[in-house]
Short mmCIF file of C-alpha atoms in Angstrom, two decimals:
data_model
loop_
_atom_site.label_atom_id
_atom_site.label_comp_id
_atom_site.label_asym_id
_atom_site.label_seq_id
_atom_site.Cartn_x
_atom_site.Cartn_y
_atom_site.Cartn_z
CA UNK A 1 -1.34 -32.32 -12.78
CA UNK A 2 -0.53 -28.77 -13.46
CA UNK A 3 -2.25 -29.23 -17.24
CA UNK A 4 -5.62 -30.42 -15.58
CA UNK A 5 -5.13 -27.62 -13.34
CA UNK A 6 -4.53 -25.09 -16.39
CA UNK A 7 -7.55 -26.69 -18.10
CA UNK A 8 -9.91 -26.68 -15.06
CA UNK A 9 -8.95 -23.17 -13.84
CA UNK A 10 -9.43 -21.89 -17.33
CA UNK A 11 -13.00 -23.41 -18.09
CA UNK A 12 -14.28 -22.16 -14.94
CA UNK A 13 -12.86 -18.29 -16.44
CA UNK A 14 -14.84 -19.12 -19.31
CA UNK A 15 -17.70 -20.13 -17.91
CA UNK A 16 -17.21 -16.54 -15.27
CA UNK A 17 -17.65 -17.88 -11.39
CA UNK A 18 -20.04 -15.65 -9.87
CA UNK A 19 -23.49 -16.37 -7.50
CA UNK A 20 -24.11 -18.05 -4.89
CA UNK A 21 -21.77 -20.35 -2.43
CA UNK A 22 -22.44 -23.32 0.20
CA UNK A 23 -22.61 -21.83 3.79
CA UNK A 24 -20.32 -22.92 6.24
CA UNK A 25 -20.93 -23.07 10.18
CA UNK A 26 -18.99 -20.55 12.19
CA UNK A 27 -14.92 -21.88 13.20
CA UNK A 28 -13.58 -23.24 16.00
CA UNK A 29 -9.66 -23.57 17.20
CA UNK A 30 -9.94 -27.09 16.01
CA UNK A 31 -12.30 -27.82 13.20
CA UNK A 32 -10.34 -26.29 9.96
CA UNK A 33 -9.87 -29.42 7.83
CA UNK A 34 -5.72 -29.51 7.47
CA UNK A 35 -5.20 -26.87 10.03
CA UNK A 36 -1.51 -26.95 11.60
CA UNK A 37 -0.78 -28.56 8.65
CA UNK A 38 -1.74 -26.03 5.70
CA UNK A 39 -0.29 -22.83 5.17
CA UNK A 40 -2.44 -19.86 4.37
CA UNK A 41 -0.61 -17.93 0.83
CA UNK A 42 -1.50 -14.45 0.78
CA UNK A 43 -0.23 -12.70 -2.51
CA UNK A 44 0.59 -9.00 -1.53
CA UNK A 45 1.05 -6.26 -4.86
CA UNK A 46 5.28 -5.20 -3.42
CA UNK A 47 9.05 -5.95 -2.28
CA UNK A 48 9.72 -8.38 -0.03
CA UNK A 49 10.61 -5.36 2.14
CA UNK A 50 6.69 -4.89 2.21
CA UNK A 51 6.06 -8.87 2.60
CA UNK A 52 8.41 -8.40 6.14
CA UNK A 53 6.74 -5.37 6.79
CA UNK A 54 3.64 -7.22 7.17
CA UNK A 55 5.09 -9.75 9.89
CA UNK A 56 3.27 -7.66 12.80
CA UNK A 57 0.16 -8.54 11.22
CA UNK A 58 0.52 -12.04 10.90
CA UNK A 59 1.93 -12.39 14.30
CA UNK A 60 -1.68 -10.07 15.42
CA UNK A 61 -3.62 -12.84 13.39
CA UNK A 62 -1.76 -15.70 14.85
CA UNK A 63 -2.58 -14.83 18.32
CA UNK A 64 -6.10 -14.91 17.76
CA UNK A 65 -5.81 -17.66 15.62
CA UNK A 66 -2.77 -19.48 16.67
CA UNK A 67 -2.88 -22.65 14.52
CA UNK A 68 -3.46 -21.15 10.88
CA UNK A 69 -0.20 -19.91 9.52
CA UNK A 70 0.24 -17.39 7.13
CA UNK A 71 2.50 -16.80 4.36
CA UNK A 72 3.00 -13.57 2.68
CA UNK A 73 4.18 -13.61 -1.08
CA UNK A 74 5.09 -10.33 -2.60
CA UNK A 75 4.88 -9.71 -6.10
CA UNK A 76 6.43 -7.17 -7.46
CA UNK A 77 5.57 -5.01 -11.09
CA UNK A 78 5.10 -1.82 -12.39
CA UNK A 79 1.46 -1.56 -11.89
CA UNK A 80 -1.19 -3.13 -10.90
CA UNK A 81 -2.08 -5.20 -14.51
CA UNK A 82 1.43 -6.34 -14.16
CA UNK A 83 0.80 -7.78 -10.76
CA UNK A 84 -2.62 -9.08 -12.16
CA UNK A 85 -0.69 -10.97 -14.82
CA UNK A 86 1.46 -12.75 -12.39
CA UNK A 87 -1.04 -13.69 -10.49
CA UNK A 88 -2.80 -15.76 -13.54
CA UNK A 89 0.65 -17.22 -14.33
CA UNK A 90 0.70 -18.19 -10.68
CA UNK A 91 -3.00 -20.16 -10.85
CA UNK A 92 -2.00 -21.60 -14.74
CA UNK A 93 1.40 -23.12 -12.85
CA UNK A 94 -0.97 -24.91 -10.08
CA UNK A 95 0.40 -22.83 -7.28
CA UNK A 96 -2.32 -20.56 -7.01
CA UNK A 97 -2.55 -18.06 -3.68
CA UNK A 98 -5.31 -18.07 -1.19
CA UNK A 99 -5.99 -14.43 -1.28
CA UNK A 100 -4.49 -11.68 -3.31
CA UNK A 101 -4.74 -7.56 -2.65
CA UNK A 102 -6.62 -6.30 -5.21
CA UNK A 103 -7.02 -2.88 -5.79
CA UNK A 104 -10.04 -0.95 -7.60
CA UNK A 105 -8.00 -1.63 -10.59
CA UNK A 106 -8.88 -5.29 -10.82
CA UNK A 107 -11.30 -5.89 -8.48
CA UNK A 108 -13.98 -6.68 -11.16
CA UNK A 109 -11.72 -8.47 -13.28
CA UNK A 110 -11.08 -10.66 -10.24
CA UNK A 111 -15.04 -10.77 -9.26
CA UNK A 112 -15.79 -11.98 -12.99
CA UNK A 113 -13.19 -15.02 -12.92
CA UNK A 114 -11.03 -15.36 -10.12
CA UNK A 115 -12.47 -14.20 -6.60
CA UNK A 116 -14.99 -16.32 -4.74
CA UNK A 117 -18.21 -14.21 -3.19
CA UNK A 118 -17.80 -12.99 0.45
CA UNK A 119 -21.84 -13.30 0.64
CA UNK A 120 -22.49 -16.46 2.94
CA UNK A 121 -19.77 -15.71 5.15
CA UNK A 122 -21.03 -11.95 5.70
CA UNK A 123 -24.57 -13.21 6.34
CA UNK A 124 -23.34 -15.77 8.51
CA UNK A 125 -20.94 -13.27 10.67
CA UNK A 126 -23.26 -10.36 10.44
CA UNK A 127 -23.85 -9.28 14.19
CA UNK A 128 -19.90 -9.42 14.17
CA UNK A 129 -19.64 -7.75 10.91
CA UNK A 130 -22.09 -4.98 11.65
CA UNK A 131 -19.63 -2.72 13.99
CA UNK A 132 -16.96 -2.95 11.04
CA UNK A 133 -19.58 -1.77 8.85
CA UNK A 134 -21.25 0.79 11.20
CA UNK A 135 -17.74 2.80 10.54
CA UNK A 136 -17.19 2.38 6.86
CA UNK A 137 -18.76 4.83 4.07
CA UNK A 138 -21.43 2.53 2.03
CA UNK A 139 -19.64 4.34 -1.04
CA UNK A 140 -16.52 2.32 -0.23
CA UNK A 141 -18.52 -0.91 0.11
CA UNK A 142 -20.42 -0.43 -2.79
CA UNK A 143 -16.95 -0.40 -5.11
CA UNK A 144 -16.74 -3.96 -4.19
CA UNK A 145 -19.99 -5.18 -5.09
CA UNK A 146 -20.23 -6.77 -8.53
CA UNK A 147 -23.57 -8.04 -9.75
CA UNK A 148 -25.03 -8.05 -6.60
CA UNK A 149 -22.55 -10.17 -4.33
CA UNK A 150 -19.83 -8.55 -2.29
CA UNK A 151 -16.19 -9.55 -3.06
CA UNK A 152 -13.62 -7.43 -0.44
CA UNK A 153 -14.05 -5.45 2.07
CA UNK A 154 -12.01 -2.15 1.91
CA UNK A 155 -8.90 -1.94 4.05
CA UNK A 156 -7.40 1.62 2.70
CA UNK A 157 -8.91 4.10 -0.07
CA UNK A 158 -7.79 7.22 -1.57
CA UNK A 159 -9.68 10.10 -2.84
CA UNK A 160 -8.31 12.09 -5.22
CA UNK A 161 -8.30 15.67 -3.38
CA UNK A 162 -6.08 19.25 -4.53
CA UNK A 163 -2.99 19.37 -2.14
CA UNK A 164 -1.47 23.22 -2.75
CA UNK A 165 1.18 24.60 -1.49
CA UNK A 166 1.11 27.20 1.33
CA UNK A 167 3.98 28.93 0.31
CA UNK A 168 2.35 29.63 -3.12
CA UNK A 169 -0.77 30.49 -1.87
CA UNK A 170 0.79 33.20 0.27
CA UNK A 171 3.05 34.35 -2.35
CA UNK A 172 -0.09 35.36 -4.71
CA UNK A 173 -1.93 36.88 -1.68
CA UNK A 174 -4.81 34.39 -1.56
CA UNK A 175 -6.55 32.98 1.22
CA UNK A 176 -7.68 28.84 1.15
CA UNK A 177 -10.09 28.07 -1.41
CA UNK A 178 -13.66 27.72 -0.17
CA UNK A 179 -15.14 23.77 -0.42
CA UNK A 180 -17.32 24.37 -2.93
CA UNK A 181 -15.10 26.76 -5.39
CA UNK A 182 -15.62 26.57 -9.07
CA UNK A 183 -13.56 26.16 -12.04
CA UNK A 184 -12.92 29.90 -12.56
CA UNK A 185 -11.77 30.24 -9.26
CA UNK A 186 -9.34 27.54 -10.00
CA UNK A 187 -8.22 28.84 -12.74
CA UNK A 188 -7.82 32.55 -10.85
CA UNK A 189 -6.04 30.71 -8.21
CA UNK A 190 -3.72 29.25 -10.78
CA UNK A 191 -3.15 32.61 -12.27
CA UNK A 192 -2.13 34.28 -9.66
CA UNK A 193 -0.03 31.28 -8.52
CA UNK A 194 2.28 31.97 -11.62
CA UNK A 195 2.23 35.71 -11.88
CA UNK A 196 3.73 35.81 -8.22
CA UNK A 197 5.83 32.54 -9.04
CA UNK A 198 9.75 32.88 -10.32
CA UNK A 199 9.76 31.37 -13.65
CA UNK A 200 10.25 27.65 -13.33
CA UNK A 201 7.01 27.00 -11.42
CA UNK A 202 3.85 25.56 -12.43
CA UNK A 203 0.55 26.01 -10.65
CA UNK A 204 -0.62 22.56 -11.79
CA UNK A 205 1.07 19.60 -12.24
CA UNK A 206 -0.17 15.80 -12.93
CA UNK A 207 0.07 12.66 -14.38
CA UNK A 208 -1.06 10.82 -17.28
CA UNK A 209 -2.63 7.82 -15.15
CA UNK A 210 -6.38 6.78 -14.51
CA UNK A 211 -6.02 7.83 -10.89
CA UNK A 212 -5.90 11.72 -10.74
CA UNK A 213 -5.07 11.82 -14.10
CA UNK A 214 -8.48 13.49 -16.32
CA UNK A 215 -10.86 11.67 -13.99
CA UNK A 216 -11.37 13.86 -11.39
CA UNK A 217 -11.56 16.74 -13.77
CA UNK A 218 -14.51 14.25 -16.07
CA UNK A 219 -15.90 13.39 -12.53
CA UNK A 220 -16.63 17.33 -11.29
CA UNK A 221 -18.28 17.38 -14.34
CA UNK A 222 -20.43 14.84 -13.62
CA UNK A 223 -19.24 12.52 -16.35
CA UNK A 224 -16.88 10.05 -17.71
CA UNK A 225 -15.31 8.46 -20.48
CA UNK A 226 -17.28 5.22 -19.98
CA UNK A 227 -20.93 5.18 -19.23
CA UNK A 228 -21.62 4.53 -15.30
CA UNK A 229 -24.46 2.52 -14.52
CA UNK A 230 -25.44 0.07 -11.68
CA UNK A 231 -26.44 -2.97 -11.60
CA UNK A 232 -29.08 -4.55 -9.61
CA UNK A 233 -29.21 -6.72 -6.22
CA UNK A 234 -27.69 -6.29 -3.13
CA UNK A 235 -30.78 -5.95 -1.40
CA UNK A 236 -29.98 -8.78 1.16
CA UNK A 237 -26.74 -6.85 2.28
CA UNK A 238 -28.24 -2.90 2.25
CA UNK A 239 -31.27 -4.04 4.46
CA UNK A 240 -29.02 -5.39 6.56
CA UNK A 241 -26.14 -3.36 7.55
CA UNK A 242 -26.95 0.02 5.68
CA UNK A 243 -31.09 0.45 6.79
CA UNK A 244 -31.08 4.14 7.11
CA UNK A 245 -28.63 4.68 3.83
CA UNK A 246 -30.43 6.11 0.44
CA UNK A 247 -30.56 2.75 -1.40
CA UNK A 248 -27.78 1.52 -3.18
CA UNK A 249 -26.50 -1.06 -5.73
CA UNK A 250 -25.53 -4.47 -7.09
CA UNK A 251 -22.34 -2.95 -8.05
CA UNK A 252 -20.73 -0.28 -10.61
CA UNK A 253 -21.02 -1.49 -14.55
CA UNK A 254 -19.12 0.45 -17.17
CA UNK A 255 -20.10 -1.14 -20.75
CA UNK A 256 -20.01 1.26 -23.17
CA UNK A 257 -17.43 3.56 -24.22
CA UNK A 258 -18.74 7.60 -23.69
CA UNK A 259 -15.59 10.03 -24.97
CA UNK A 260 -17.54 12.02 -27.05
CA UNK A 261 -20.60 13.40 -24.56
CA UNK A 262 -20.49 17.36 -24.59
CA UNK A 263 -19.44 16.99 -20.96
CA UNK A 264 -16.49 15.15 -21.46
CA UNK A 265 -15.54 17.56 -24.52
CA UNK A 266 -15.75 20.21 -22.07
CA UNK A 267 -13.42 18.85 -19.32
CA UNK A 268 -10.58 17.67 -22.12
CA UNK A 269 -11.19 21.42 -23.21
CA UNK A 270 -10.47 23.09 -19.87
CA UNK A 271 -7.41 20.57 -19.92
CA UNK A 272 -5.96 21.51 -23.13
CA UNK A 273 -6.46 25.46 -21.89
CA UNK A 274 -4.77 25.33 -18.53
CA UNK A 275 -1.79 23.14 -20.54
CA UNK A 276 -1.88 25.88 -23.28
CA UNK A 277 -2.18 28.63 -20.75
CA UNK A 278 1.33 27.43 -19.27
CA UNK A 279 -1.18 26.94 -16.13
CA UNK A 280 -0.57 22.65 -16.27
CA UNK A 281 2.00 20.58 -16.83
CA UNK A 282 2.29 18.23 -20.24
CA UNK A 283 0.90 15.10 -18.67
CA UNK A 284 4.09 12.36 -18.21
CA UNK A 285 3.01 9.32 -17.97
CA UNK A 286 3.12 6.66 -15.01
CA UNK A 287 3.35 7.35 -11.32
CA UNK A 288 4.14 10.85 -9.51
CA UNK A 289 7.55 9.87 -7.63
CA UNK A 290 9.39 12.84 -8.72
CA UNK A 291 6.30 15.12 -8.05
CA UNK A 292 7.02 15.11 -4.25
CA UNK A 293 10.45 16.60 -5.31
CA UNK A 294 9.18 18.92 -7.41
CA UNK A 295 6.26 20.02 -4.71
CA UNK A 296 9.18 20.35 -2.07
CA UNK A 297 11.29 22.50 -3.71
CA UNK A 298 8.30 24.85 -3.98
CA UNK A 299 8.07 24.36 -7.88
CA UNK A 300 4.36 23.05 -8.11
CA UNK A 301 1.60 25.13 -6.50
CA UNK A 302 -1.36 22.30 -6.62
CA UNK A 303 -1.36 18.59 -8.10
CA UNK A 304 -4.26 15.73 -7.33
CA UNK A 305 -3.02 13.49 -4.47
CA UNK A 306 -4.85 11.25 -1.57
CA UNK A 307 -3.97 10.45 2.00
CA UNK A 308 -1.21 8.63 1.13
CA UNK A 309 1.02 11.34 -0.22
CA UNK A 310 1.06 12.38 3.57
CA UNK A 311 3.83 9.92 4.34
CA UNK A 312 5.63 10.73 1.17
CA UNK A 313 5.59 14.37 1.97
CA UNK A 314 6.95 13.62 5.66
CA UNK A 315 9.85 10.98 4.55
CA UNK A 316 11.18 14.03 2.05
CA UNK A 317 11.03 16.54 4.79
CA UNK A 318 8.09 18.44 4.33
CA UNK A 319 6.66 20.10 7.23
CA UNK A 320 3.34 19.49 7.59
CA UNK A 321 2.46 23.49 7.62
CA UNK A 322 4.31 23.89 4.13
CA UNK A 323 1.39 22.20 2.48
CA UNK A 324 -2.72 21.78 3.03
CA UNK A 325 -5.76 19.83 0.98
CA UNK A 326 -8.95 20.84 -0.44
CA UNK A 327 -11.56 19.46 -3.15
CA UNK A 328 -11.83 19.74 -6.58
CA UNK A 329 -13.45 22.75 -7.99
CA UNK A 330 -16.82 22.46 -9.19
CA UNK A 331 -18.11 22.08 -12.71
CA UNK A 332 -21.27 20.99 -13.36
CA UNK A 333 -20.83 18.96 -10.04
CA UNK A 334 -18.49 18.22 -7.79
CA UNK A 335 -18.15 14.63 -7.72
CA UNK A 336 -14.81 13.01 -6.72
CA UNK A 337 -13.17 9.91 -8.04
CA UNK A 338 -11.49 7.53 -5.49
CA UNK A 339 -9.90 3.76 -5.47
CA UNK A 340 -9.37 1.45 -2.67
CA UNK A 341 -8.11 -2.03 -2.00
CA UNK A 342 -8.75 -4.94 0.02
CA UNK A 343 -7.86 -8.63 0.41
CA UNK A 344 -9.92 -11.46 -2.27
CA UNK A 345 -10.76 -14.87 -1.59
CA UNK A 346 -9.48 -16.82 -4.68
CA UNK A 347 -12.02 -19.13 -6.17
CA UNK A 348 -9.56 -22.16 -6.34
CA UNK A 349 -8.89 -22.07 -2.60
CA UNK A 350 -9.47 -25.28 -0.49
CA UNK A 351 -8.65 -22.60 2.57
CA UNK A 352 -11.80 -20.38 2.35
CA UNK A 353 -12.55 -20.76 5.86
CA UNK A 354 -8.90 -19.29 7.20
CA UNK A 355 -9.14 -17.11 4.08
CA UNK A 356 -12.37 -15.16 5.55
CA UNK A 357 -11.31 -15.01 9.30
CA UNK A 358 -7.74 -13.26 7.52
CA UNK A 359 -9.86 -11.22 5.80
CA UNK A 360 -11.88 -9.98 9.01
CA UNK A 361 -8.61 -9.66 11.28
CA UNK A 362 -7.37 -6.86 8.65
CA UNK A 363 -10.18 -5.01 8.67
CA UNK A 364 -10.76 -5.29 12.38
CA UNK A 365 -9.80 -2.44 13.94
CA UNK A 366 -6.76 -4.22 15.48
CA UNK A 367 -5.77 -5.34 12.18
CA UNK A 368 -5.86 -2.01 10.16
CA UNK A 369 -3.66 -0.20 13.28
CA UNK A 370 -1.06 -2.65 12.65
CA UNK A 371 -1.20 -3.10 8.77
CA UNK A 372 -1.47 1.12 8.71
CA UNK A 373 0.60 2.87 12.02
CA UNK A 374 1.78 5.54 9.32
CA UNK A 375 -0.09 7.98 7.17
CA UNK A 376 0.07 6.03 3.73
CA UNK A 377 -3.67 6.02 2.91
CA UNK A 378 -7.02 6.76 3.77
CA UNK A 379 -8.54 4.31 6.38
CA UNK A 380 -12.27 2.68 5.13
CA UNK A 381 -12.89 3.09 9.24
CA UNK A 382 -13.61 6.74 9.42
CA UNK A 383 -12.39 6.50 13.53
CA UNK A 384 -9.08 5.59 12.70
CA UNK A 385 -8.14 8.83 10.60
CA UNK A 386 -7.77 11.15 13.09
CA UNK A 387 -5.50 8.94 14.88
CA UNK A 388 -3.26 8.67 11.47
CA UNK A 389 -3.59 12.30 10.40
CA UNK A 390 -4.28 14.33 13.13
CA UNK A 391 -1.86 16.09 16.43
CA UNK A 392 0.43 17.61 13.37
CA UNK A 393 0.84 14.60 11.65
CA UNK A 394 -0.98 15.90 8.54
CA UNK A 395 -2.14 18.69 6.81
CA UNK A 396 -4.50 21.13 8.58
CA UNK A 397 -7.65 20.05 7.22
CA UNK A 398 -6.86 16.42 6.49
CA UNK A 399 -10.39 15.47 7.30
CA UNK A 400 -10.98 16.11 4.00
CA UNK A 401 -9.44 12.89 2.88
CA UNK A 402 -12.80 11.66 4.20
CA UNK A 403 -15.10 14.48 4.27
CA UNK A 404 -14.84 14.01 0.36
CA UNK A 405 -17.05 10.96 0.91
CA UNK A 406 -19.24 12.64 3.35
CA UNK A 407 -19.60 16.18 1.45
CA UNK A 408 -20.32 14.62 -1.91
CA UNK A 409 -21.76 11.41 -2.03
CA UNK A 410 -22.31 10.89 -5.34
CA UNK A 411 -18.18 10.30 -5.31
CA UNK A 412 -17.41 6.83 -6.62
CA UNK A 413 -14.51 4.78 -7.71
CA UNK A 414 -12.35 5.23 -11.07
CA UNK A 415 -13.73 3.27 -14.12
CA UNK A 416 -12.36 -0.15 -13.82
CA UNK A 417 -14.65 -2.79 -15.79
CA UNK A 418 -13.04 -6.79 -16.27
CA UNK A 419 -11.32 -5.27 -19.13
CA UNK A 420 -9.49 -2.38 -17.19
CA UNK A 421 -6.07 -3.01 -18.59
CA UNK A 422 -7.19 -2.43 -22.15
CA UNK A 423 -9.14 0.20 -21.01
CA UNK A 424 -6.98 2.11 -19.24
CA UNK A 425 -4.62 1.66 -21.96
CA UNK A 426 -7.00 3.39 -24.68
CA UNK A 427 -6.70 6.10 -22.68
CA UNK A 428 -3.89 7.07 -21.66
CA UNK A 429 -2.84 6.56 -25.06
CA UNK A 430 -4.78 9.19 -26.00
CA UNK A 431 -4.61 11.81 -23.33
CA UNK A 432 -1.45 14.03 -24.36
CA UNK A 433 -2.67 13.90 -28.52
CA UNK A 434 -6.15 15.64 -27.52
CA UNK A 435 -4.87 18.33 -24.80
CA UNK A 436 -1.86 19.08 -27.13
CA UNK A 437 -2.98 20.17 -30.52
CA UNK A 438 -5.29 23.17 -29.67
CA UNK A 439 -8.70 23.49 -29.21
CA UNK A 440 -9.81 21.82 -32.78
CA UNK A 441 -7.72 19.10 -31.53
CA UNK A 442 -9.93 18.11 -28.62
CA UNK A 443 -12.55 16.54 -30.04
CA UNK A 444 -10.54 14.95 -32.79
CA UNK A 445 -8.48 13.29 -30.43
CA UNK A 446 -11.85 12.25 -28.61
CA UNK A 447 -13.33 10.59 -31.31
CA UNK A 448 -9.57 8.32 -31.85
CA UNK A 449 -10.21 7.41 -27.60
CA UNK A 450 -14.39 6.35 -28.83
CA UNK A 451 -12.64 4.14 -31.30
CA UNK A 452 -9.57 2.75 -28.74
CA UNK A 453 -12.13 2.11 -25.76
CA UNK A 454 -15.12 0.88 -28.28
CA UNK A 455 -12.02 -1.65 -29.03
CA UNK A 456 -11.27 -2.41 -25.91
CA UNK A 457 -14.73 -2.98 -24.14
CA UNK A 458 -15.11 -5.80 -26.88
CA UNK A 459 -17.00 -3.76 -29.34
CA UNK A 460 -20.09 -2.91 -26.83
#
């Protein structure tokens, strides 16, 4: 059984499971084929900690929808293409989850193969659908659209935004950037940061990692190191729940490698000065866990962070004065990069039905109080942020968090094609070897990234 699974599972990857789905008439408490009797497997990217964290939920779900029960299996890796991997050894063992969290990270890897389209459902529940929608940014939506079909609904996002420290700012005598400062300025800022500093401090500091890594700084200057373009359809859900919106997409498509446009040069070249300069850290690589140390002692002036470092900043005992967040400085632009996450229905679920009503619960506003009561991201419904940040909770101007949306709209999620692993992968491998071997070095180490991510996109 589980080898007919394996072979089944894997043809329909091969063959990519996309388009259109049967439509299904709206549920009642009784007509779910199996209900009371099936259990609803929803694969969650953490510790079991987080799996019992998420008990309030299911209990909020239950009540509305007492005779579907839910199971919550956490899975636990380093990142996210860890997590991704498990969940394909899950389906190829025949004991495949009913939904899975996917993040920005893999949400078209899961769209191409994996996910089943949330199309016929949303046109079905529209009139119910429309108030969720009515309060969400389209630019959020439009993340999860992948060749014209919508496949999650966001349920928390981050923008990657400057947090600074007060302190610092005070020290050098300056006053809180303006919204739309440039790079000069940011580079005065940092200046100053370190001339009125004691000598282990450093007015930049960030990781090696596709979110708030070089990004944001390619992003302001309105490129990338994969070409952005969008692909077409969608029609049938912006006519319907975005009317009055500037038209939009089918959904992001990154097929071609782009690390050697004069743009990108650029950014990797203000990089490799503020590293040079002493102004930035050497890139590590990974996550920023020891960052909120570092910030707390007063050793970092500014680093890229979202919304969620809020409740990272509070658990380590910073006040919520001793810190505050603005946008990052303009290049040629000053686009932002952002990634979200939401719940997918997997393709090779006979539960689709309880699937979609779990998927509207959590983004009900009900549903993302409960699965979100602390500040540890940015909330898709822009009415539920001030709740979660506001009355001292965060920073002073933590409307930024979604004011980045708002303010620049031409802010969109990190570059995350099917292949994103391998992807993401050519470049961080290549990050530290172009910033670190002076300015001739940049574009040599530009032209080794071409090659990785020409590699890695399958030679397009």
């Amino acid at each position: 059984m589980v080898d007919l699974t394996r072979r089944a599972l894997f043809g329909a990857i091969g063959l990519g499971i996309v388009g259109t789905v049967v439509s299904w008439p709206r549920l009642t408490g009784s007509d779910i084929p199996g209900r009371g009797a099936d259990t609803l497997t929803v694969a969650l990217f953490g510790t079991a900690q987080d799996a019992v964290a998420r008990q309030s939920l299911i209990d909020g779900f239950q009540r509305k929808h007492p005779g579907i029960e839910v199971r919550i299996v956490a899975i636990q890796g380093q990142d996210w293409s860890e997590y991704f991997a498990k969940i394909l050894t899950m389906i190829a063992a025949g004991t495949p989850p009913d939904v899975v969290t996917v993040a920005t990270e893999g949400s078209q890897l899961f769209a191409s193969r994996l996910a089943h389209p949330l199309d016929d459902f949303v046109r079905r529940d529209a009139a119910e659908m429309q108030e969720y929608f009515d309060d969400v940014n389209p630019t959020l939506i439009e993340a999860f659209m992948y060749q014209g079909s919508l496949f999650q609904m966001p349920d928390n996002f981050n923008a990657a935004n400057v947090f600074y420290s007060t302190q610092a700012m005070e020290r050098a005598g300056l006053e809180r950037p303006a919204d739309n400062w440039t790079l000069e300025e940011f580079l005065t800022t940092a200046r100053s940061m370190k001339k009125s500093a004691p000598e282990q401090f450093l007015p930049y500091f960030w990781n090696n990692r596709l979110w708030g890594g070089v990004v944001p700084w390619l992003y302001v200057n309105n490129t990338s190191f994969l070409r952005e373009e969008k692909a077409g359809g969608g029609d049938w859900f912006w006519d319907r729940f975005y009317p009055d919106q500037p038209s939009r997409s089918g959904g992001y498509v990154w097929k071609q490698a782009d690390a050697l446009n004069e743009h990108a040069v650029e950014s990797f070249s203000v990089l490799e000065r503020m590293v040079s300069e002493g102004l930035a850290a050497n890139p590590a690589q990974g996550g920023g866990n020891e960052l909120v140390s570092l910030f707390s002692t007063g050793s970092v002036g500014m680093t890229p962070a979202g919304g969620f470092w809020v409740r990272g900043l509070e658990e380590a005992g910073v006040a919520n004065d001793a810190y505050d967040v603005t946008y990052f400085p303009r290049m040629s632009g000053q686009r932002h990069q952002f990634g979200a996450g939401g719940y997918a229905i997997m393709e090779t679920s006979p539960r689709k039905d309880e699937a979609w009503e779990w998927l509207k619960y959590c983004v009900s506003v009900e549903g993302m109080k409960i699965a979100h009561p602390r500040p540890d991201s940015s909330l898709p419904r822009r009415s539920l942020n001030a709740e979660l940040y506001g009355a001292g909770v965060g920073p002073a101007h933590w409307e930024v968090f979604y004011e980045t949306l708002d303010k620049f709209p031409d802010t969109g999620p990190m570059p995350a094609p099917p292949q994103q692993a391998a992807v993401e992968s050519a470049l961080l491998k290549n990050v530290v070897s172009t910033i670190t071997n002076g300015p001739s070095g940049v574009r040599r180490g530009l032209e080794t990234m071409q090659r990785d991510l020409e590699i890695a996109l399958g030679g397009r």
